[in-house]
């Protein structure tokens, strides 16, 4: 069997889960990761290149001809066209090109796509001028949701309970341009109530295959209190999203989205992430992402039985219809252990001690080795995943493992999977 070397772009918990899944493929040779982290370095070779260094990444591939696949995991290089660049230089890549990654990079684009294709979502208006936006806020119902167009590191969404709050959020985006976009614009949308579910799916632009549904926990503290974060934990599958809901969403959301993108000359190939709200009057799309979610991936990929490398190649070659994707049938819970202060400012270089974790898997997100010791290097430091027969079983195992892990000054939520 011919083995191939692989390069994974990224260096967080999600990339650790991707590298880990790929490393189980009998066809995987050496796996490289850029910029990687201390945990990924235990199973792959770390490459000291930033995800934004397209030139450096292409040069690295030119000098490593055995690398036959590059997996681009994070949103920014996808939106900025790393896959386009790699393909132009003759390299095979997994992930959407920039013209398809726009489905995440521009909320305005995503909302127009949904409107034009009758895909259920919150009612909205988009503005690039502050005056009309503020006038609109005077007439609208509250709470209302203000979203910055463009990638905003998970900080672009504000749920506003009053006119004053909404006006401030709009002015920060349009007048102060706090997210530094070339042409700042905002989407102001109706507040939806319900339970959220994340559905990640493989698609080759024609066929779409959904992974088990998962639920993220976005707030920093127990009981869904505190500021929004990149995600403090997840479980999969979500028992609240039924098979019937999945069938409905396939017909009314997933397939129409992928078809519309192809018809617009923006064929989406890679992983598409549907952030859904299960509302009283049906399922609606909150957001699209153009990639695997973090930390959802750390709960979903451990359940995958099929070779991830086979799936990724089928996506690239547009023969996803020929592959049967199997899942273990277990439930996984992942709990994020974060640096004290996250998602605000935090110190790096704090000691990380990992003891006996039983059968759990510890995915590294923000870790590094300093003076021979494992230390923190980011806001989210570890994601501890346990598998079990159901959520309570997996939860118990994950929290038992966490008792034997210590991050100086760090914290984690104790209620992942409780609600
Ligand atoms: P987004 O980046 O668009 O997914 O927004 C981040 C988070 O904000 C979502 O996961 C929801 O928790 C919340 N959110 C976004 N849009 C809405 C909405 N229309 N109604 C209620 N919550 C929302
Ligand atoms: N966990 C949410 C995201 O990856 O966007």
Tab-separated table of C-alpha atoms and ligand atoms in Angstrom:
chain	number	residue	atom	x	y	z
A	1	UNK	CA	0.000	0.000	0.000
A	2	UNK	CA	1.336	3.418	-0.974
A	3	UNK	CA	1.662	5.741	1.950
A	4	UNK	CA	1.401	9.483	1.631
A	5	UNK	CA	2.676	12.269	3.841
A	6	UNK	CA	0.175	14.887	4.996
A	7	UNK	CA	0.395	18.502	6.154
A	8	UNK	CA	-2.295	19.888	8.475
A	9	UNK	CA	-2.578	23.676	8.773
A	10	UNK	CA	-3.515	24.958	12.242
A	11	UNK	CA	-2.428	24.399	15.816
A	12	UNK	CA	-5.410	24.030	18.123
A	13	UNK	CA	-7.504	21.275	19.686
A	14	UNK	CA	-9.443	20.817	16.467
A	15	UNK	CA	-6.214	20.234	14.534
A	16	UNK	CA	-5.026	17.781	17.187
A	17	UNK	CA	-8.249	15.799	16.652
A	18	UNK	CA	-7.812	15.917	12.865
A	19	UNK	CA	-4.168	14.826	13.060
A	20	UNK	CA	-5.110	12.064	15.506
A	21	UNK	CA	-7.851	10.745	13.199
A	22	UNK	CA	-5.575	10.901	10.136
A	23	UNK	CA	-2.770	9.119	12.014
A	24	UNK	CA	-5.004	6.031	12.292
A	25	UNK	CA	-5.163	5.675	8.506
A	26	UNK	CA	-3.027	2.815	7.205
A	27	UNK	CA	-2.241	5.021	4.204
A	28	UNK	CA	-0.917	7.943	6.271
A	29	UNK	CA	2.850	8.333	6.186
A	30	UNK	CA	4.464	11.195	8.047
A	31	UNK	CA	2.100	13.850	9.287
A	32	UNK	CA	3.304	17.435	9.552
A	33	UNK	CA	1.450	20.252	11.259
A	34	UNK	CA	1.943	24.027	11.042
A	35	UNK	CA	2.227	25.742	13.443
A	36	UNK	CA	1.201	22.739	15.637
A	37	UNK	CA	1.408	22.629	19.459
A	38	UNK	CA	3.065	20.495	22.127
A	39	UNK	CA	0.367	17.788	22.022
A	40	UNK	CA	0.219	17.499	18.246
A	41	UNK	CA	4.017	17.289	18.243
A	42	UNK	CA	3.730	13.961	20.099
A	43	UNK	CA	2.079	12.369	17.036
A	44	UNK	CA	3.195	14.650	14.181
A	45	UNK	CA	6.100	16.801	13.144
A	46	UNK	CA	5.668	20.452	14.045
A	47	UNK	CA	6.541	22.983	11.361
A	48	UNK	CA	7.303	26.523	12.490
A	49	UNK	CA	5.127	28.320	9.937
A	50	UNK	CA	2.194	30.635	10.649
A	51	UNK	CA	-1.145	29.802	9.006
A	52	UNK	CA	-0.944	33.186	7.247
A	53	UNK	CA	2.473	32.447	5.698
A	54	UNK	CA	1.170	31.180	2.327
A	55	UNK	CA	4.543	31.615	0.635
A	56	UNK	CA	6.337	29.686	3.379
A	57	UNK	CA	3.744	26.883	3.286
A	58	UNK	CA	3.998	26.528	-0.510
A	59	UNK	CA	7.808	26.538	-0.326
A	60	UNK	CA	7.696	23.863	2.384
A	61	UNK	CA	5.493	21.691	0.159
A	62	UNK	CA	7.782	22.229	-2.843
A	63	UNK	CA	10.674	20.818	-0.804
A	64	UNK	CA	8.594	17.912	0.611
A	65	UNK	CA	7.275	16.131	-2.485
A	66	UNK	CA	5.994	13.168	-0.456
A	67	UNK	CA	3.282	15.374	1.021
A	68	UNK	CA	0.315	14.560	-1.185
A	69	UNK	CA	-2.381	16.253	0.864
A	70	UNK	CA	-2.644	19.532	2.783
A	71	UNK	CA	-5.613	19.939	5.122
A	72	UNK	CA	-6.486	23.575	5.835
A	73	UNK	CA	-8.488	23.700	9.073
A	74	UNK	CA	-8.820	27.335	10.331
A	75	UNK	CA	-11.197	29.987	8.981
A	76	UNK	CA	-8.729	32.770	8.190
A	77	UNK	CA	-6.443	30.994	5.707
A	78	UNK	CA	-9.530	29.468	4.045
A	79	UNK	CA	-11.160	32.898	3.634
A	80	UNK	CA	-7.873	34.371	2.439
A	81	UNK	CA	-7.488	31.757	-0.297
A	82	UNK	CA	-4.807	29.349	0.908
A	83	UNK	CA	-6.523	26.477	-0.912
A	84	UNK	CA	-6.598	28.519	-4.149
A	85	UNK	CA	-2.897	29.285	-3.698
A	86	UNK	CA	-1.973	25.653	-3.005
A	87	UNK	CA	-3.894	24.423	-6.037
A	88	UNK	CA	-2.319	27.094	-8.250
A	89	UNK	CA	1.081	25.773	-7.159
A	90	UNK	CA	0.085	22.192	-7.991
A	91	UNK	CA	-0.637	20.925	-4.452
A	92	UNK	CA	-3.651	18.862	-3.418
A	93	UNK	CA	-5.653	20.471	-0.650
A	94	UNK	CA	-8.681	19.695	1.508
A	95	UNK	CA	-10.874	22.690	2.287
A	96	UNK	CA	-13.031	25.184	0.390
A	97	UNK	CA	-11.513	27.779	-1.913
A	98	UNK	CA	-11.933	31.455	-0.917
A	99	UNK	CA	-14.968	31.906	-3.182
A	100	UNK	CA	-16.754	29.171	-1.196
A	101	UNK	CA	-15.303	29.993	2.251
A	102	UNK	CA	-17.105	33.349	1.925
A	103	UNK	CA	-20.162	31.543	3.309
A	104	UNK	CA	-18.513	31.995	6.723
A	105	UNK	CA	-16.395	35.080	6.011
A	106	UNK	CA	-19.358	37.294	5.066
A	107	UNK	CA	-22.529	37.147	7.136
A	108	UNK	CA	-24.171	39.377	4.510
A	109	UNK	CA	-23.359	36.884	1.760
A	110	UNK	CA	-24.710	34.022	3.890
A	111	UNK	CA	-27.952	35.856	4.676
A	112	UNK	CA	-28.552	36.752	1.012
A	113	UNK	CA	-27.898	33.160	-0.017
A	114	UNK	CA	-30.513	31.966	2.480
A	115	UNK	CA	-33.036	34.606	1.463
A	116	UNK	CA	-32.654	33.834	-2.260
A	117	UNK	CA	-33.057	30.091	-1.706
A	118	UNK	CA	-35.809	30.057	0.924
A	119	UNK	CA	-33.492	28.566	3.542
A	120	UNK	CA	-35.016	29.267	6.977
A	121	UNK	CA	-33.095	31.822	9.027
A	122	UNK	CA	-33.724	34.838	11.270
A	123	UNK	CA	-35.223	37.909	9.548
A	124	UNK	CA	-32.565	40.575	8.993
A	125	UNK	CA	-31.382	43.790	7.367
A	126	UNK	CA	-27.818	44.622	6.325
A	127	UNK	CA	-26.279	48.104	6.541
A	128	UNK	CA	-22.960	49.748	5.740
A	129	UNK	CA	-24.035	53.257	6.793
A	130	UNK	CA	-24.592	54.069	10.431
A	131	UNK	CA	-27.537	56.487	9.973
A	132	UNK	CA	-29.998	54.045	8.381
A	133	UNK	CA	-28.844	51.280	10.762
A	134	UNK	CA	-29.669	53.407	13.821
A	135	UNK	CA	-33.032	54.434	12.288
A	136	UNK	CA	-33.830	50.735	11.838
A	137	UNK	CA	-32.898	50.041	15.476
A	138	UNK	CA	-35.499	52.616	16.572
A	139	UNK	CA	-38.293	50.575	14.999
A	140	UNK	CA	-37.185	47.008	15.644
A	141	UNK	CA	-38.157	44.574	18.428
A	142	UNK	CA	-35.790	43.675	21.289
A	143	UNK	CA	-33.670	41.731	22.014
A	144	UNK	CA	-32.010	42.146	18.632
A	145	UNK	CA	-28.783	40.608	17.339
A	146	UNK	CA	-26.016	42.764	15.843
A	147	UNK	CA	-23.400	40.956	13.756
A	148	UNK	CA	-20.259	42.356	12.175
A	149	UNK	CA	-19.760	41.245	8.588
A	150	UNK	CA	-16.441	39.435	8.194
A	151	UNK	CA	-14.412	37.136	10.425
A	152	UNK	CA	-14.240	38.516	13.945
A	153	UNK	CA	-12.624	35.736	15.984
A	154	UNK	CA	-15.988	34.757	17.462
A	155	UNK	CA	-16.491	38.255	18.884
A	156	UNK	CA	-18.590	39.737	16.100
A	157	UNK	CA	-22.024	38.894	17.525
A	158	UNK	CA	-23.778	40.969	20.204
A	159	UNK	CA	-27.203	40.156	21.586
A	160	UNK	CA	-28.663	43.530	22.560
A	161	UNK	CA	-31.573	43.955	24.935
A	162	UNK	CA	-31.992	47.715	24.422
A	163	UNK	CA	-31.723	50.408	21.754
A	164	UNK	CA	-28.742	51.994	23.549
A	165	UNK	CA	-26.837	48.707	23.586
A	166	UNK	CA	-27.601	47.989	19.927
A	167	UNK	CA	-26.650	51.519	18.845
A	168	UNK	CA	-23.311	51.151	20.626
A	169	UNK	CA	-22.639	47.782	18.954
A	170	UNK	CA	-23.492	49.185	15.511
A	171	UNK	CA	-21.328	52.288	16.015
A	172	UNK	CA	-18.359	50.226	17.155
A	173	UNK	CA	-18.562	48.172	13.980
A	174	UNK	CA	-19.374	50.913	11.454
A	175	UNK	CA	-17.795	54.074	12.911
A	176	UNK	CA	-14.932	52.802	15.093
A	177	UNK	CA	-14.369	49.788	12.798
A	178	UNK	CA	-13.154	47.712	15.776
A	179	UNK	CA	-12.809	44.603	13.609
A	180	UNK	CA	-10.688	46.458	11.063
A	181	UNK	CA	-12.622	45.416	7.954
A	182	UNK	CA	-11.956	47.216	4.670
A	183	UNK	CA	-15.650	47.951	4.106
A	184	UNK	CA	-17.320	47.418	7.466
A	185	UNK	CA	-20.970	46.414	7.405
A	186	UNK	CA	-23.451	44.977	9.889
A	187	UNK	CA	-26.273	42.496	9.823
A	188	UNK	CA	-29.070	43.269	12.285
A	189	UNK	CA	-31.279	40.261	12.867
A	190	UNK	CA	-34.202	38.900	14.772
A	191	UNK	CA	-33.381	37.134	18.055
A	192	UNK	CA	-34.205	33.428	17.891
A	193	UNK	CA	-35.092	31.321	20.909
A	194	UNK	CA	-34.434	27.612	21.195
A	195	UNK	CA	-31.721	25.014	21.633
A	196	UNK	CA	-28.664	25.203	19.398
A	197	UNK	CA	-27.177	22.303	17.481
A	198	UNK	CA	-24.072	22.197	15.291
A	199	UNK	CA	-24.163	19.909	12.286
A	200	UNK	CA	-20.819	19.418	10.551
A	201	UNK	CA	-20.956	17.768	7.155
A	202	UNK	CA	-18.573	16.550	4.488
A	203	UNK	CA	-19.438	17.784	1.026
A	204	UNK	CA	-17.854	17.589	-2.410
A	205	UNK	CA	-20.211	20.180	-3.883
A	206	UNK	CA	-22.719	17.546	-5.041
A	207	UNK	CA	-23.150	15.038	-2.232
A	208	UNK	CA	-23.394	16.002	1.405
A	209	UNK	CA	-22.941	13.635	4.371
A	210	UNK	CA	-23.747	14.947	7.829
A	211	UNK	CA	-21.681	13.958	10.852
A	212	UNK	CA	-23.395	13.233	14.186
A	213	UNK	CA	-24.945	16.452	15.552
A	214	UNK	CA	-23.174	18.182	18.417
A	215	UNK	CA	-23.845	20.920	20.931
A	216	UNK	CA	-21.286	23.563	21.811
A	217	UNK	CA	-21.201	25.557	25.080
A	218	UNK	CA	-20.253	29.090	24.096
A	219	UNK	CA	-20.408	30.976	27.400
A	220	UNK	CA	-17.354	30.993	29.651
A	221	UNK	CA	-18.948	29.902	32.937
A	222	UNK	CA	-21.362	27.332	34.375
A	223	UNK	CA	-25.050	27.887	33.778
A	224	UNK	CA	-24.338	29.672	30.460
A	225	UNK	CA	-23.095	32.746	32.265
A	226	UNK	CA	-20.232	35.073	31.410
A	227	UNK	CA	-18.822	36.222	28.098
A	228	UNK	CA	-18.979	34.338	24.797
A	229	UNK	CA	-15.937	32.215	23.974
A	230	UNK	CA	-14.786	30.074	21.066
A	231	UNK	CA	-16.471	27.162	22.897
A	232	UNK	CA	-15.934	25.636	26.357
A	233	UNK	CA	-17.074	22.094	25.645
A	234	UNK	CA	-19.308	19.957	23.478
A	235	UNK	CA	-21.123	16.662	23.271
A	236	UNK	CA	-22.069	14.493	20.341
A	237	UNK	CA	-24.467	13.199	19.212
A	238	UNK	CA	-27.010	15.721	20.496
A	239	UNK	CA	-30.037	13.670	21.612
A	240	UNK	CA	-32.261	16.724	21.090
A	241	UNK	CA	-31.825	16.706	17.322
A	242	UNK	CA	-33.874	13.765	16.077
A	243	UNK	CA	-33.458	11.680	12.947
A	244	UNK	CA	-36.584	13.346	11.526
A	245	UNK	CA	-35.079	16.778	12.137
A	246	UNK	CA	-31.934	15.630	10.341
A	247	UNK	CA	-33.950	14.472	7.347
A	248	UNK	CA	-35.877	17.737	7.272
A	249	UNK	CA	-32.688	19.810	7.511
A	250	UNK	CA	-31.052	17.775	4.733
A	251	UNK	CA	-33.929	18.571	2.402
A	252	UNK	CA	-34.595	22.180	3.365
A	253	UNK	CA	-31.175	23.448	4.488
A	254	UNK	CA	-28.131	21.295	3.684
A	255	UNK	CA	-28.814	20.289	0.069
A	256	UNK	CA	-30.239	23.677	-0.989
A	257	UNK	CA	-27.155	25.404	0.468
A	258	UNK	CA	-24.654	23.192	-1.323
A	259	UNK	CA	-26.611	23.335	-4.597
A	260	UNK	CA	-26.928	27.113	-4.452
A	261	UNK	CA	-23.173	27.483	-3.920
A	262	UNK	CA	-22.412	25.244	-6.913
A	263	UNK	CA	-24.915	27.119	-9.094
A	264	UNK	CA	-23.202	30.401	-8.204
A	265	UNK	CA	-19.837	29.043	-9.338
A	266	UNK	CA	-18.754	28.754	-5.707
A	267	UNK	CA	-18.629	24.971	-5.385
A	268	UNK	CA	-18.060	24.159	-1.709
A	269	UNK	CA	-15.685	21.242	-1.078
A	270	UNK	CA	-14.612	20.392	2.449
A	271	UNK	CA	-16.437	20.503	5.757
A	272	UNK	CA	-19.423	22.815	6.033
A	273	UNK	CA	-20.734	23.624	9.491
A	274	UNK	CA	-24.394	24.468	10.011
A	275	UNK	CA	-25.082	26.352	13.239
A	276	UNK	CA	-28.795	25.682	13.754
A	277	UNK	CA	-31.433	26.852	16.203
A	278	UNK	CA	-34.303	24.476	16.967
A	279	UNK	CA	-37.107	27.013	17.336
A	280	UNK	CA	-40.771	26.422	18.213
A	281	UNK	CA	-41.686	27.017	14.583
A	282	UNK	CA	-38.923	24.887	13.082
A	283	UNK	CA	-35.184	24.697	12.501
A	284	UNK	CA	-33.394	27.873	11.385
A	285	UNK	CA	-29.816	28.616	10.380
A	286	UNK	CA	-27.855	30.842	12.775
A	287	UNK	CA	-24.611	30.705	10.864
A	288	UNK	CA	-22.497	28.796	8.409
A	289	UNK	CA	-18.847	27.983	8.988
A	290	UNK	CA	-16.540	26.810	6.238
A	291	UNK	CA	-14.631	24.309	8.379
A	292	UNK	CA	-14.623	21.870	11.287
A	293	UNK	CA	-15.816	23.522	14.535
A	294	UNK	CA	-13.704	23.824	17.650
A	295	UNK	CA	-14.422	22.141	20.127
A	296	UNK	CA	-17.143	20.178	18.257
A	297	UNK	CA	-14.484	18.300	16.279
A	298	UNK	CA	-12.943	16.970	19.506
A	299	UNK	CA	-16.326	15.340	20.296
A	300	UNK	CA	-17.278	14.245	16.769
A	301	UNK	CA	-14.118	12.811	15.182
A	302	UNK	CA	-13.440	10.304	18.015
A	303	UNK	CA	-16.724	8.654	16.936
A	304	UNK	CA	-15.639	8.239	13.306
A	305	UNK	CA	-14.961	4.647	12.267
A	306	UNK	CA	-14.247	5.254	8.582
A	307	UNK	CA	-10.749	6.306	7.501
A	308	UNK	CA	-10.701	10.136	7.500
A	309	UNK	CA	-8.044	10.169	4.792
A	310	UNK	CA	-10.344	8.160	2.490
A	311	UNK	CA	-13.173	10.616	3.120
A	312	UNK	CA	-10.995	13.670	2.489
A	313	UNK	CA	-9.716	12.264	-0.786
A	314	UNK	CA	-13.257	11.374	-1.873
A	315	UNK	CA	-14.278	14.985	-1.207
A	316	UNK	CA	-11.396	16.336	-3.278
A	317	UNK	CA	-12.113	13.917	-6.136
A	318	UNK	CA	-15.873	14.538	-5.958
A	319	UNK	CA	-16.816	10.935	-5.321
A	320	UNK	CA	-18.223	11.302	-1.814
A	321	UNK	CA	-21.341	9.419	-3.028
A	322	UNK	CA	-19.204	6.252	-3.268
A	323	UNK	CA	-18.161	6.233	0.395
A	324	UNK	CA	-20.082	4.840	3.370
A	325	UNK	CA	-19.242	6.817	6.464
A	326	UNK	CA	-19.601	4.844	9.694
A	327	UNK	CA	-19.864	6.155	13.242
A	328	UNK	CA	-19.284	4.200	16.449
A	329	UNK	CA	-22.703	4.781	18.004
A	330	UNK	CA	-21.142	5.949	21.274
A	331	UNK	CA	-21.497	9.414	22.804
A	332	UNK	CA	-18.530	11.728	23.327
A	333	UNK	CA	-18.183	14.638	25.730
A	334	UNK	CA	-15.303	17.096	25.513
A	335	UNK	CA	-14.480	19.641	28.214
A	336	UNK	CA	-12.187	22.593	27.543
A	337	UNK	CA	-9.651	23.568	30.219
A	338	UNK	CA	-8.839	27.262	29.711
A	339	UNK	CA	-6.321	29.800	30.985
A	340	UNK	CA	-7.501	32.027	33.848
A	341	UNK	CA	-8.889	35.236	32.319
A	342	UNK	CA	-9.961	33.690	28.996
A	343	UNK	CA	-11.716	34.925	26.824
A	344	UNK	CA	-10.248	38.223	28.075
A	345	UNK	CA	-6.526	38.697	28.613
A	346	UNK	CA	-4.573	35.886	30.248
A	347	UNK	CA	-0.984	35.020	31.038
A	348	UNK	CA	0.939	32.430	29.069
A	349	UNK	CA	3.671	30.086	30.281
A	350	UNK	CA	1.638	28.596	33.163
A	351	UNK	CA	2.472	25.033	34.097
A	352	UNK	CA	0.255	22.200	32.807
A	353	UNK	CA	0.287	18.877	34.694
A	354	UNK	CA	-1.475	15.894	33.151
A	355	UNK	CA	-1.812	12.778	35.327
A	356	UNK	CA	-3.697	9.526	34.742
A	357	UNK	CA	-6.642	10.178	32.409
A	358	UNK	CA	-7.778	6.573	32.043
A	359	UNK	CA	-9.233	5.931	28.609
A	360	UNK	CA	-9.823	9.622	27.877
A	361	UNK	CA	-8.060	11.551	25.198
A	362	UNK	CA	-6.447	14.896	25.944
A	363	UNK	CA	-6.398	17.139	22.894
A	364	UNK	CA	-3.979	20.024	23.171
A	365	UNK	CA	-4.998	23.499	22.033
A	366	UNK	CA	-2.710	26.151	23.541
A	367	UNK	CA	0.329	24.287	24.845
A	368	UNK	CA	4.066	24.589	24.355
A	369	UNK	CA	7.230	23.148	25.866
A	370	UNK	CA	9.388	25.625	27.779
A	371	UNK	CA	12.564	24.578	29.584
A	372	UNK	CA	11.451	20.968	29.223
A	373	UNK	CA	8.073	21.635	30.853
A	374	UNK	CA	4.559	21.619	29.412
A	375	UNK	CA	3.139	25.158	29.670
A	376	UNK	CA	0.151	27.157	28.413
A	377	UNK	CA	0.444	29.196	25.220
A	378	UNK	CA	-3.164	30.125	24.497
A	379	UNK	CA	-6.623	30.822	25.933
A	380	UNK	CA	-8.062	27.386	25.412
A	381	UNK	CA	-5.349	24.999	26.607
A	382	UNK	CA	-6.732	21.441	26.524
A	383	UNK	CA	-9.909	19.637	25.483
A	384	UNK	CA	-10.500	16.420	27.413
A	385	UNK	CA	-12.669	13.933	25.527
A	386	UNK	CA	-14.346	10.835	26.944
A	387	UNK	CA	-16.541	8.332	25.155
A	388	UNK	CA	-19.390	6.468	26.802
A	389	UNK	CA	-22.746	4.851	26.243
A	390	UNK	CA	-24.582	8.126	26.765
A	391	UNK	CA	-23.938	11.704	27.899
A	392	UNK	CA	-23.933	10.995	31.690
A	393	UNK	CA	-21.505	8.100	31.219
A	394	UNK	CA	-19.099	10.101	29.032
A	395	UNK	CA	-19.442	13.149	31.291
A	396	UNK	CA	-18.478	11.156	34.358
A	397	UNK	CA	-15.356	9.803	32.658
A	398	UNK	CA	-14.275	13.212	31.328
A	399	UNK	CA	-14.649	14.870	34.736
A	400	UNK	CA	-12.852	11.994	36.478
A	401	UNK	CA	-9.904	12.559	34.125
A	402	UNK	CA	-10.006	16.314	34.736
A	403	UNK	CA	-9.436	15.680	38.467
A	404	UNK	CA	-5.954	14.483	37.487
A	405	UNK	CA	-5.134	17.462	35.279
A	406	UNK	CA	-4.026	20.827	36.598
A	407	UNK	CA	-3.385	24.088	34.824
A	408	UNK	CA	-1.951	26.756	37.064
A	409	UNK	CA	-4.695	29.418	37.386
A	410	UNK	CA	-6.902	27.705	34.805
A	411	UNK	CA	-10.623	26.852	34.825
A	412	UNK	CA	-13.198	24.677	33.121
A	413	UNK	CA	-16.968	24.458	33.142
A	414	UNK	CA	-18.375	21.724	35.361
A	415	UNK	CA	-21.725	21.486	33.536
A	416	UNK	CA	-20.832	20.375	30.015
A	417	UNK	CA	-23.578	18.025	28.848
A	418	UNK	CA	-25.881	18.706	31.807
A	419	UNK	CA	-28.454	20.767	29.913
B	1	LIG	P1	-22.801	33.283	15.006
B	1	LIG	O1	-21.332	33.633	14.948
B	1	LIG	O2	-23.620	33.965	13.978
B	1	LIG	O3	-23.080	31.842	15.138
B	1	LIG	O4	-23.278	33.743	16.435
B	1	LIG	C1	-22.654	33.259	17.604
B	1	LIG	C2	-23.684	32.879	18.608
B	1	LIG	O5	-24.569	33.964	18.859
B	1	LIG	C3	-24.601	31.754	18.156
B	1	LIG	O6	-24.043	30.504	18.358
B	1	LIG	C4	-25.810	32.003	19.047
B	1	LIG	O7	-25.571	31.520	20.347
B	1	LIG	C5	-25.870	33.495	19.090
B	1	LIG	N1	-26.755	33.999	18.030
B	1	LIG	C6	-26.408	34.349	16.780
B	1	LIG	N2	-27.473	34.754	16.069
B	1	LIG	C7	-28.538	34.657	16.888
B	1	LIG	C8	-29.937	34.928	16.743
B	1	LIG	N3	-30.457	35.405	15.607
B	1	LIG	N4	-30.732	34.695	17.801
B	1	LIG	C9	-30.227	34.236	18.958
B	1	LIG	N5	-28.936	33.964	19.161
B	1	LIG	C10	-28.084	34.175	18.146
B	2	LIG	N1	-17.401	26.197	18.189
B	2	LIG	C1	-17.826	27.133	17.231
B	2	LIG	C2	-16.960	27.301	16.074
B	2	LIG	O1	-16.066	26.530	15.811
B	2	LIG	O2	-17.185	28.251	15.337
